[in-house]
Short mmCIF file of C-alpha atoms in Angstrom, two decimals:
data_model
loop_
_atom_site.label_atom_id
_atom_site.label_comp_id
_atom_site.label_asym_id
_atom_site.label_seq_id
_atom_site.Cartn_x
_atom_site.Cartn_y
_atom_site.Cartn_z
CA UNK A 16 -71.83 -34.43 100.17
CA UNK A 17 -72.97 -36.85 97.83
CA UNK A 18 -76.49 -37.01 97.08
CA UNK A 19 -77.96 -40.34 95.76
CA UNK A 20 -81.45 -41.23 94.53
CA UNK A 21 -82.17 -43.01 97.79
CA UNK A 22 -81.15 -39.97 99.71
CA UNK A 23 -83.41 -37.65 97.76
CA UNK A 24 -86.13 -39.78 98.09
CA UNK A 25 -86.04 -40.15 101.71
CA UNK A 26 -85.02 -36.35 102.53
CA UNK A 27 -88.56 -35.69 103.86
CA UNK A 28 -87.73 -37.88 106.72
CA UNK A 29 -85.71 -35.16 108.40
CA UNK A 30 -87.97 -32.99 110.58
CA UNK A 31 -87.64 -29.21 109.97
CA UNK A 32 -86.69 -28.65 113.78
CA UNK A 33 -84.13 -31.40 113.71
CA UNK A 34 -80.76 -30.64 115.85
CA UNK A 35 -77.98 -29.59 114.35
CA UNK A 36 -76.37 -33.23 114.70
CA UNK A 37 -79.56 -34.41 113.18
CA UNK A 38 -78.91 -32.15 110.38
CA UNK A 39 -75.44 -32.71 109.57
CA UNK A 40 -75.20 -36.44 109.98
CA UNK A 41 -78.84 -36.69 108.38
CA UNK A 42 -79.74 -39.24 111.33
CA UNK A 43 -83.53 -39.11 110.67
CA UNK A 44 -82.92 -39.78 106.92
CA UNK A 45 -80.92 -42.94 107.83
CA UNK A 46 -83.46 -43.75 110.58
CA UNK A 47 -81.24 -43.72 113.47
CA UNK A 48 -80.62 -41.46 116.69
CA UNK A 49 -77.89 -39.99 118.62
CA UNK A 50 -78.30 -42.27 121.44
CA UNK A 51 -78.08 -45.22 118.94
CA UNK A 52 -75.03 -43.99 117.14
CA UNK A 53 -73.06 -43.36 120.38
CA UNK A 54 -73.79 -46.86 121.39
CA UNK A 55 -72.76 -48.06 117.93
CA UNK A 56 -69.47 -45.95 118.26
CA UNK A 57 -68.62 -47.55 121.68
CA UNK A 58 -69.44 -51.04 120.43
CA UNK A 59 -67.06 -50.50 117.38
CA UNK A 60 -64.63 -48.98 119.69
CA UNK A 61 -64.40 -51.81 122.33
CA UNK A 62 -64.06 -54.48 119.38
CA UNK A 63 -60.92 -52.75 117.89
CA UNK A 64 -59.47 -51.29 120.81
CA UNK A 65 -56.77 -53.95 121.05
CA UNK A 66 -54.93 -51.91 118.54
CA UNK A 67 -53.87 -49.34 121.19
CA UNK A 68 -52.02 -52.11 123.05
CA UNK A 69 -50.89 -54.24 120.04
CA UNK A 70 -49.44 -51.35 117.79
CA UNK A 71 -47.14 -49.83 120.20
CA UNK A 72 -45.63 -52.90 121.21
CA UNK A 73 -44.97 -53.74 117.45
CA UNK A 74 -43.38 -50.42 116.48
CA UNK A 75 -41.23 -50.56 119.70
CA UNK A 76 -39.72 -53.53 118.11
CA UNK A 77 -38.72 -51.27 115.15
CA UNK A 78 -36.89 -48.83 117.77
CA UNK A 79 -39.76 -46.41 118.05
CA UNK A 80 -40.37 -44.69 121.61
CA UNK A 81 -43.25 -46.78 122.96
CA UNK A 82 -44.97 -44.01 124.50
CA UNK A 83 -44.78 -42.12 121.53
CA UNK A 84 -46.09 -44.88 119.51
CA UNK A 85 -49.00 -45.29 121.80
CA UNK A 86 -50.03 -41.64 121.57
CA UNK A 87 -49.43 -41.73 117.80
CA UNK A 88 -51.69 -44.70 117.49
CA UNK A 89 -54.61 -42.85 119.22
CA UNK A 90 -54.18 -39.87 117.59
CA UNK A 91 -53.84 -41.63 114.28
CA UNK A 92 -56.79 -43.60 114.65
CA UNK A 93 -58.73 -40.52 116.03
CA UNK A 94 -58.11 -38.31 112.78
CA UNK A 95 -58.96 -41.08 110.72
CA UNK A 96 -62.37 -41.51 112.19
CA UNK A 97 -62.95 -37.89 112.28
CA UNK A 98 -62.08 -37.77 108.30
CA UNK A 99 -64.57 -40.65 107.77
CA UNK A 100 -67.37 -39.34 109.96
CA UNK A 101 -67.14 -35.69 109.03
CA UNK A 102 -66.31 -35.95 105.18
CA UNK A 103 -67.99 -39.42 104.37
CA UNK A 104 -70.65 -39.74 107.06
CA UNK A 105 -69.76 -43.18 107.36
CA UNK A 106 -69.93 -45.44 110.42
CA UNK A 107 -66.43 -46.85 110.09
CA UNK A 108 -63.80 -46.82 112.63
CA UNK A 109 -60.28 -46.55 111.37
CA UNK A 110 -56.81 -47.23 113.02
CA UNK A 111 -53.23 -48.39 111.97
CA UNK A 112 -53.48 -51.36 109.87
CA UNK A 113 -52.89 -55.02 111.46
CA UNK A 114 -50.22 -56.78 109.17
CA UNK A 115 -48.99 -53.58 107.80
CA UNK A 116 -47.64 -52.67 110.99
CA UNK A 117 -45.96 -55.99 111.07
CA UNK A 118 -44.44 -55.46 108.02
CA UNK A 119 -43.13 -52.27 108.74
CA UNK A 120 -41.20 -53.55 111.71
CA UNK A 121 -40.11 -57.02 110.86
CA UNK A 122 -39.65 -56.70 107.30
CA UNK A 123 -38.73 -53.24 106.40
CA UNK A 124 -36.64 -52.42 109.60
CA UNK A 125 -35.83 -55.74 110.70
CA UNK A 126 -35.39 -57.58 107.43
CA UNK A 127 -34.26 -55.02 104.91
CA UNK A 128 -32.33 -52.68 107.59
CA UNK A 129 -33.97 -49.43 107.07
CA UNK A 130 -34.45 -47.06 109.89
CA UNK A 131 -38.22 -46.52 110.98
CA UNK A 132 -37.87 -43.15 110.05
CA UNK A 133 -37.54 -44.32 106.14
CA UNK A 134 -40.06 -46.74 106.54
CA UNK A 135 -42.49 -44.02 107.82
CA UNK A 136 -41.45 -41.97 104.71
CA UNK A 137 -42.40 -45.13 102.39
CA UNK A 138 -45.73 -44.94 104.33
CA UNK A 139 -46.29 -41.31 103.66
CA UNK A 140 -45.48 -41.78 99.95
CA UNK A 141 -47.89 -44.73 99.61
CA UNK A 142 -50.51 -42.68 101.13
CA UNK A 143 -49.91 -39.67 98.82
CA UNK A 144 -50.27 -42.14 95.88
CA UNK A 145 -53.51 -43.57 97.23
CA UNK A 146 -54.95 -40.21 97.97
CA UNK A 147 -54.08 -39.51 94.10
CA UNK A 148 -55.44 -42.71 92.90
CA UNK A 149 -58.87 -41.89 94.92
CA UNK A 150 -59.22 -38.61 93.20
CA UNK A 151 -58.57 -40.10 89.62
CA UNK A 152 -59.92 -43.21 87.64
CA UNK A 153 -56.60 -44.74 88.43
CA UNK A 154 -58.10 -46.36 91.37
CA UNK A 155 -60.92 -47.95 89.58
CA UNK A 156 -58.66 -49.01 86.77
CA UNK A 157 -55.95 -50.73 89.08
CA UNK A 158 -58.54 -52.41 91.28
CA UNK A 159 -60.43 -54.03 88.30
CA UNK A 160 -57.05 -54.97 86.51
CA UNK A 161 -55.98 -57.16 89.75
CA UNK A 162 -57.55 -60.56 89.50
CA UNK A 163 -60.09 -61.44 92.28
CA UNK A 164 -57.98 -64.38 93.28
CA UNK A 165 -55.01 -62.25 94.04
CA UNK A 166 -56.78 -59.83 96.01
CA UNK A 167 -58.30 -62.40 98.29
CA UNK A 168 -54.92 -64.05 98.47
CA UNK A 169 -53.22 -60.66 99.77
CA UNK A 170 -55.26 -60.76 102.61
CA UNK A 171 -54.99 -64.15 103.71
CA UNK A 172 -51.13 -63.94 102.93
CA UNK A 173 -51.02 -60.86 105.43
CA UNK A 174 -53.16 -62.88 107.94
CA UNK A 175 -50.60 -65.92 107.75
CA UNK A 176 -47.66 -63.33 108.02
CA UNK A 177 -49.29 -61.85 110.91
CA UNK A 178 -49.89 -65.21 112.63
CA UNK A 179 -46.33 -66.47 112.08
CA UNK A 180 -45.12 -63.07 113.99
CA UNK A 181 -47.57 -63.88 116.82
CA UNK A 182 -46.36 -67.39 117.09
CA UNK A 183 -42.73 -66.33 117.10
CA UNK A 184 -43.41 -63.49 119.66
CA UNK A 185 -45.16 -65.98 121.89
CA UNK A 186 -42.38 -68.52 121.83
CA UNK A 187 -44.91 -71.20 120.69
CA UNK A 188 -42.80 -71.36 117.23
CA UNK A 189 -38.99 -70.69 117.55
CA UNK A 190 -35.88 -70.99 115.18
CA UNK A 191 -34.25 -74.48 114.59
CA UNK A 192 -30.77 -75.15 112.94
CA UNK A 193 -32.09 -78.29 111.75
CA UNK A 194 -35.46 -77.66 110.53
CA UNK A 195 -35.61 -73.86 110.47
CA UNK A 196 -38.34 -73.54 112.63
CA UNK A 197 -39.74 -75.95 115.37
CA UNK A 198 -42.40 -75.95 118.25
CA UNK A 199 -41.33 -73.88 121.40
CA UNK A 200 -41.93 -75.09 124.95
CA UNK A 201 -45.25 -74.90 126.56
CA UNK A 202 -43.37 -75.13 129.92
CA UNK A 203 -42.48 -71.55 129.30
CA UNK A 204 -45.50 -69.35 130.91
CA UNK A 205 -45.28 -66.78 128.02
CA UNK A 206 -46.07 -69.41 125.43
CA UNK A 207 -48.90 -70.82 127.48
CA UNK A 208 -50.36 -67.56 128.45
CA UNK A 209 -50.31 -66.66 124.78
CA UNK A 210 -52.39 -69.69 123.69
CA UNK A 211 -54.68 -69.22 126.83
CA UNK A 212 -55.21 -65.56 125.43
CA UNK A 213 -56.06 -67.16 121.75
CA UNK A 214 -58.20 -69.55 123.27
CA UNK A 215 -59.95 -67.18 125.43
CA UNK A 216 -60.44 -64.82 122.54
CA UNK A 217 -61.79 -67.62 120.14
CA UNK A 218 -64.27 -68.76 122.98
CA UNK A 219 -65.65 -65.33 123.87
CA UNK A 220 -66.13 -64.14 120.15
CA UNK A 221 -67.93 -67.44 119.36
CA UNK A 222 -70.40 -66.63 122.16
CA UNK A 223 -70.59 -62.85 121.15
CA UNK A 224 -69.16 -61.38 124.18
CA UNK A 225 -68.86 -57.57 123.98
CA UNK A 226 -65.08 -56.65 123.65
CA UNK A 227 -63.83 -60.28 123.67
CA UNK A 228 -60.23 -59.51 122.46
CA UNK A 229 -59.94 -56.75 124.77
CA UNK A 230 -61.14 -58.52 127.84
CA UNK A 231 -58.95 -61.51 126.95
CA UNK A 232 -55.85 -59.43 126.69
CA UNK A 233 -56.78 -57.70 129.87
CA UNK A 234 -57.58 -61.16 131.52
CA UNK A 235 -54.21 -62.78 130.59
CA UNK A 236 -52.41 -59.42 131.63
CA UNK A 237 -53.79 -59.56 135.03
CA UNK A 238 -52.83 -63.36 135.14
CA UNK A 239 -49.07 -62.38 134.35
CA UNK A 240 -49.26 -59.84 137.22
CA UNK A 241 -50.22 -62.59 139.52
CA UNK A 242 -47.42 -64.50 138.53
CA UNK A 243 -45.13 -61.72 138.74
CA UNK A 244 -44.37 -61.62 135.14
CA UNK A 245 -45.94 -57.86 134.97
CA UNK A 246 -45.36 -54.66 136.71
CA UNK A 247 -48.17 -52.58 137.86
CA UNK A 248 -47.46 -48.91 137.07
CA UNK A 249 -51.07 -47.45 137.55
CA UNK A 250 -53.80 -47.04 135.07
CA UNK A 251 -54.13 -43.22 134.18
CA UNK A 252 -51.61 -40.44 133.41
CA UNK A 253 -50.93 -37.58 131.15
CA UNK A 254 -50.35 -38.78 127.71
CA UNK A 255 -46.63 -39.14 127.05
CA UNK A 256 -44.85 -36.90 124.37
CA UNK A 257 -45.36 -37.51 120.80
CA UNK A 258 -42.29 -35.49 120.23
CA UNK A 259 -40.22 -38.86 119.06
CA UNK A 260 -42.52 -39.61 116.06
CA UNK A 261 -44.03 -36.25 115.16
CA UNK A 262 -42.96 -35.48 111.53
CA UNK A 263 -40.03 -38.02 111.92
CA UNK A 264 -40.70 -39.46 108.66
CA UNK A 265 -37.72 -39.51 106.19
CA UNK A 266 -39.28 -39.13 102.75
CA UNK A 267 -35.90 -38.59 101.25
CA UNK A 268 -34.67 -41.79 102.24
CA UNK A 269 -37.49 -43.62 101.23
CA UNK A 270 -37.04 -42.15 97.59
CA UNK A 271 -34.76 -44.96 96.62
CA UNK A 272 -35.36 -47.45 93.87
CA UNK A 273 -34.78 -50.44 96.46
CA UNK A 274 -37.97 -48.99 98.39
CA UNK A 275 -40.48 -49.29 95.30
CA UNK A 276 -41.56 -52.65 96.05
CA UNK A 277 -42.00 -51.65 99.81
CA UNK A 278 -44.28 -48.80 98.76
CA UNK A 279 -46.39 -50.74 96.35
CA UNK A 280 -46.85 -53.22 99.26
CA UNK A 281 -48.27 -50.65 101.48
CA UNK A 282 -50.23 -49.25 98.78
CA UNK A 283 -51.74 -52.67 97.48
CA UNK A 284 -52.71 -54.13 100.78
CA UNK A 285 -54.07 -50.99 102.02
CA UNK A 286 -56.36 -50.14 98.85
CA UNK A 287 -57.71 -53.64 98.65
CA UNK A 288 -58.14 -54.21 102.10
CA UNK A 289 -59.95 -50.66 102.44
CA UNK A 290 -62.11 -51.32 99.46
CA UNK A 291 -62.98 -54.77 100.76
CA UNK A 292 -64.07 -53.59 104.22
CA UNK A 293 -65.88 -50.16 102.74
CA UNK A 294 -67.85 -52.42 100.71
CA UNK A 295 -68.98 -55.01 103.35
CA UNK A 296 -69.69 -52.47 105.84
CA UNK A 297 -71.74 -50.44 103.39
CA UNK A 298 -74.04 -53.41 102.65
CA UNK A 299 -74.70 -54.10 106.30
CA UNK A 300 -75.20 -50.48 107.01
CA UNK A 301 -78.00 -50.20 104.09
CA UNK A 302 -75.67 -47.58 102.20
CA UNK A 303 -76.59 -49.40 98.90
CA UNK A 304 -79.22 -47.61 96.80
CA UNK A 305 -81.95 -49.49 94.74
CA UNK A 306 -79.49 -49.31 91.57
CA UNK A 307 -77.01 -51.51 93.40
CA UNK A 308 -74.56 -48.02 93.97
CA UNK A 309 -72.86 -47.62 97.16
CA UNK A 310 -73.92 -44.13 98.47
CA UNK A 311 -70.83 -41.87 99.41
CA UNK A 312 -68.20 -44.77 98.51
CA UNK A 313 -65.59 -42.37 96.90
CA UNK A 314 -65.75 -39.92 99.70
CA UNK A 315 -65.28 -42.81 102.16
CA UNK A 316 -62.22 -44.10 99.97
CA UNK A 317 -60.69 -40.42 99.85
CA UNK A 318 -61.16 -40.31 103.85
CA UNK A 319 -59.74 -43.50 104.28
CA UNK A 320 -56.48 -42.67 101.84
CA UNK A 321 -55.71 -39.42 103.49
CA UNK A 322 -55.92 -41.00 106.79
CA UNK A 323 -52.69 -42.81 105.89
CA UNK A 324 -50.78 -39.78 104.98
CA UNK A 325 -51.92 -37.74 108.29
CA UNK A 326 -51.06 -41.19 110.31
CA UNK A 327 -47.76 -41.10 108.73
CA UNK A 328 -46.96 -37.36 110.10
CA UNK A 329 -47.72 -38.27 113.69
CA UNK A 330 -45.78 -41.76 113.34
CA UNK A 331 -48.44 -44.60 112.24
CA UNK A 332 -47.88 -47.23 109.68
CA UNK A 333 -51.04 -46.97 107.30
CA UNK A 334 -53.92 -45.99 108.83
CA UNK A 335 -57.14 -47.86 107.51
CA UNK A 336 -60.63 -48.89 107.65
CA UNK A 337 -61.41 -51.54 110.27
CA UNK A 338 -63.68 -54.50 109.43
CA UNK A 339 -64.53 -54.46 113.30
CA UNK A 340 -66.80 -51.50 112.13
CA UNK A 341 -69.36 -54.10 111.41
CA UNK A 342 -69.93 -54.48 114.81
CA UNK A 343 -71.02 -51.24 115.29
CA UNK A 344 -73.24 -51.22 112.29
CA UNK A 345 -75.03 -54.28 113.80
CA UNK A 346 -75.50 -52.42 117.06
CA UNK A 347 -77.55 -49.74 114.80
CA UNK A 348 -74.67 -47.30 113.60
CA UNK A 349 -75.64 -45.82 110.36
CA UNK A 350 -73.78 -42.23 109.93
CA UNK A 351 -70.46 -40.55 110.74
CA UNK A 352 -71.79 -39.84 114.31
CA UNK A 353 -70.50 -43.32 114.88
CA UNK A 354 -67.13 -42.62 113.51
CA UNK A 355 -66.87 -39.61 115.63
CA UNK A 356 -67.77 -41.51 118.75
CA UNK A 357 -64.99 -43.93 117.75
CA UNK A 358 -62.33 -41.14 117.18
CA UNK A 359 -63.41 -39.28 120.68
CA UNK A 360 -62.88 -42.56 122.45
CA UNK A 361 -59.59 -43.06 121.09
CA UNK A 362 -58.41 -39.77 122.07
CA UNK A 363 -59.85 -40.40 125.73
CA UNK A 364 -57.63 -43.82 125.57
CA UNK A 365 -54.55 -41.69 125.56
CA UNK A 366 -54.83 -41.05 129.20
CA UNK A 367 -54.55 -44.88 129.93
CA UNK A 368 -50.68 -44.88 128.61
CA UNK A 369 -49.64 -46.94 131.96
CA UNK A 370 -52.07 -49.67 131.18
CA UNK A 371 -50.89 -49.86 127.55
CA UNK A 372 -47.44 -50.16 129.05
CA UNK A 373 -48.30 -53.24 131.15
CA UNK A 374 -49.78 -55.11 128.48
CA UNK A 375 -47.00 -57.90 127.56
CA UNK A 376 -46.10 -59.36 124.24
CA UNK A 377 -47.56 -62.70 124.91
CA UNK A 378 -51.00 -61.06 125.39
CA UNK A 379 -50.75 -59.11 122.18
CA UNK A 380 -49.42 -62.12 120.58
CA UNK A 381 -52.62 -64.24 121.52
CA UNK A 382 -54.51 -61.43 119.79
CA UNK A 383 -52.46 -61.44 116.68
CA UNK A 384 -52.93 -65.06 116.41
CA UNK A 385 -56.67 -64.68 116.39
CA UNK A 386 -56.80 -61.96 114.06
CA UNK A 387 -54.64 -63.60 111.54
CA UNK A 388 -56.90 -66.54 111.37
CA UNK A 389 -59.78 -64.32 110.85
CA UNK A 390 -58.07 -62.89 107.80
CA UNK A 391 -57.41 -66.27 106.40
CA UNK A 392 -61.07 -66.63 105.53
CA UNK A 393 -60.59 -64.88 102.25
CA UNK A 394 -59.13 -68.04 100.76
CA UNK A 395 -62.81 -69.46 100.58
CA UNK A 396 -63.45 -67.00 97.98
CA UNK A 397 -60.90 -68.27 95.50
CA UNK A 398 -61.96 -70.43 92.58
CA UNK A 399 -60.18 -73.96 93.65
CA UNK A 400 -61.38 -75.29 90.14
CA UNK A 401 -58.90 -73.43 87.94
CA UNK A 402 -55.31 -73.92 88.70
CA UNK A 403 -54.17 -70.97 87.11
CA UNK A 404 -55.91 -68.88 89.53
CA UNK A 405 -55.30 -71.18 92.70
CA UNK A 406 -51.74 -71.76 92.17
CA UNK A 407 -50.65 -67.95 92.17
CA UNK A 408 -52.94 -67.28 95.05
CA UNK A 409 -51.13 -70.08 97.16
CA UNK A 410 -47.78 -68.84 96.38
CA UNK A 411 -48.95 -65.30 97.54
CA UNK A 412 -50.00 -66.64 100.68
CA UNK A 413 -47.30 -68.97 101.76
CA UNK A 414 -44.51 -66.80 100.45
CA UNK A 415 -45.54 -64.10 102.57
CA UNK A 416 -44.57 -65.64 105.78
CA UNK A 417 -41.93 -67.92 104.25
CA UNK A 418 -39.78 -64.96 102.93
CA UNK A 419 -41.00 -62.63 105.93
CA UNK A 420 -42.39 -60.22 103.46
CA UNK A 421 -45.46 -59.17 102.11
CA UNK A 422 -43.86 -57.05 99.29
CA UNK A 423 -42.10 -60.59 98.10
CA UNK A 424 -45.21 -62.46 98.40
CA UNK A 425 -47.26 -60.03 96.33
CA UNK A 426 -44.33 -59.96 93.64
CA UNK A 427 -44.04 -63.82 93.39
CA UNK A 428 -47.81 -64.38 93.21
CA UNK A 429 -48.32 -61.88 90.48
CA UNK A 430 -45.26 -63.28 88.51
CA UNK A 431 -46.73 -66.66 88.73
CA UNK A 432 -50.34 -65.47 87.57
CA UNK A 433 -48.81 -63.87 84.52
CA UNK A 434 -46.72 -66.57 83.62
CA UNK A 435 -49.32 -69.23 84.07
CA UNK A 436 -52.08 -67.33 82.04
CA UNK A 437 -49.63 -66.57 79.28
CA UNK A 438 -48.43 -70.26 78.78
CA UNK A 439 -51.89 -71.81 79.01
CA UNK A 440 -53.21 -69.47 76.19
CA UNK A 441 -55.35 -66.91 78.65
CA UNK A 442 -53.30 -63.93 77.90
CA UNK A 443 -56.53 -61.88 77.63
CA UNK A 444 -56.75 -62.36 81.42
CA UNK A 445 -53.64 -60.50 82.16
CA UNK A 446 -54.00 -56.75 82.30
CA UNK A 447 -51.75 -53.94 81.16
CA UNK A 448 -51.34 -53.04 84.44
CA UNK A 449 -50.39 -56.41 85.70
CA UNK A 450 -47.57 -56.65 82.96
CA UNK A 451 -46.10 -53.25 83.97
CA UNK A 452 -46.09 -54.36 87.55
CA UNK A 453 -44.39 -57.97 86.83
CA UNK A 454 -41.94 -55.97 84.89
CA UNK A 455 -41.09 -54.10 88.02
CA UNK A 456 -41.13 -56.94 90.22
CA UNK A 457 -38.69 -58.64 87.74
CA UNK A 458 -36.22 -55.90 87.94
CA UNK A 459 -36.39 -55.91 91.59
CA UNK A 460 -35.31 -59.32 91.94
CA UNK A 461 -32.86 -59.24 89.04
CA UNK A 462 -31.01 -56.06 89.99
CA UNK A 463 -31.66 -55.19 93.69
#
């Protein structure tokens, strides 16, 4: 494990008679305890547990067996948490990425017409590329070469894309032959309950209520059950079979020139989202030494990238680090024992498949809309004074939902950025890698 200057200085804090968990996770070094880490893990799990209900619903719309998608979500998340906890010793929970799962279902499968097996193949390939980049200096080169404005715009654009899907699923926004889209009817109980779920989450989150998203989804599901919209099928059972998604990815089918932009979209969004989340959590968990270096960041990135590969094997869209991990850090989580706790709770959740099957689409839609709005906050970090930065960012954010494609939004944003910088005498701000990506995107639009 990486040994930093700060860790060497504090090594003496670990008592000689420390237990196995204390020695392995360096609990004393990080000034924490087993009880604190377990509580932090529970806190993180409850804040991100909504994914075990949301992800299967989204994947099912791509034709994936709902029960298998539920089990794959739990196993993929658990394996990612175990990798992060055992290898990187970081208090970070992982699960299938929000936004990326929507891109998987609604764009790659729904819009582009590929099978979900081929889409999983693209997830696997992007994960392998992410691992390769994490093992080399290519990661740093690419991370540094993409302008900050476009990095923030990608996250915000994914949020807006996710929000549109949530509104569409709820029936709050519907299609219109005259105006393309228009407002749906709140006379429909599904639209009303989705809006209620969103408002409940917003209010409870503002009041710092423990597990606000999960509680709101369950409450709206209960209301739907009382109205006869939800059928009660029990709460606990043996986990459904994973067979429909186990090793179901079609890698050969994904090795197609038309899938290049899809693979790059999975890669870029996952990579930048992961880097931002890990750096944010590191500062909150005091994992930054006196020189400003983040302890074990390289290992954390490797654990995260490997999780996407492992997740694809069981049938998950890209598995990534969750910003909700900050809640566990706020509760005192400082080591990988927090992540291990989150992983064990995800495994335990597999036995609640009947509950997962009861959660209706309008309840998950409310959560999607709320998470989407949180993701939009990245736009606050863009330099609004420089229009050659602002306009490409806006193009990226707006075109993701309007083209119903994260890949198209990224491509159009990158092309706009390079064009504006070149024509305004700022060619030195366009990196070589950005030029290469622009050539790929131009070829995509011209020939595919």
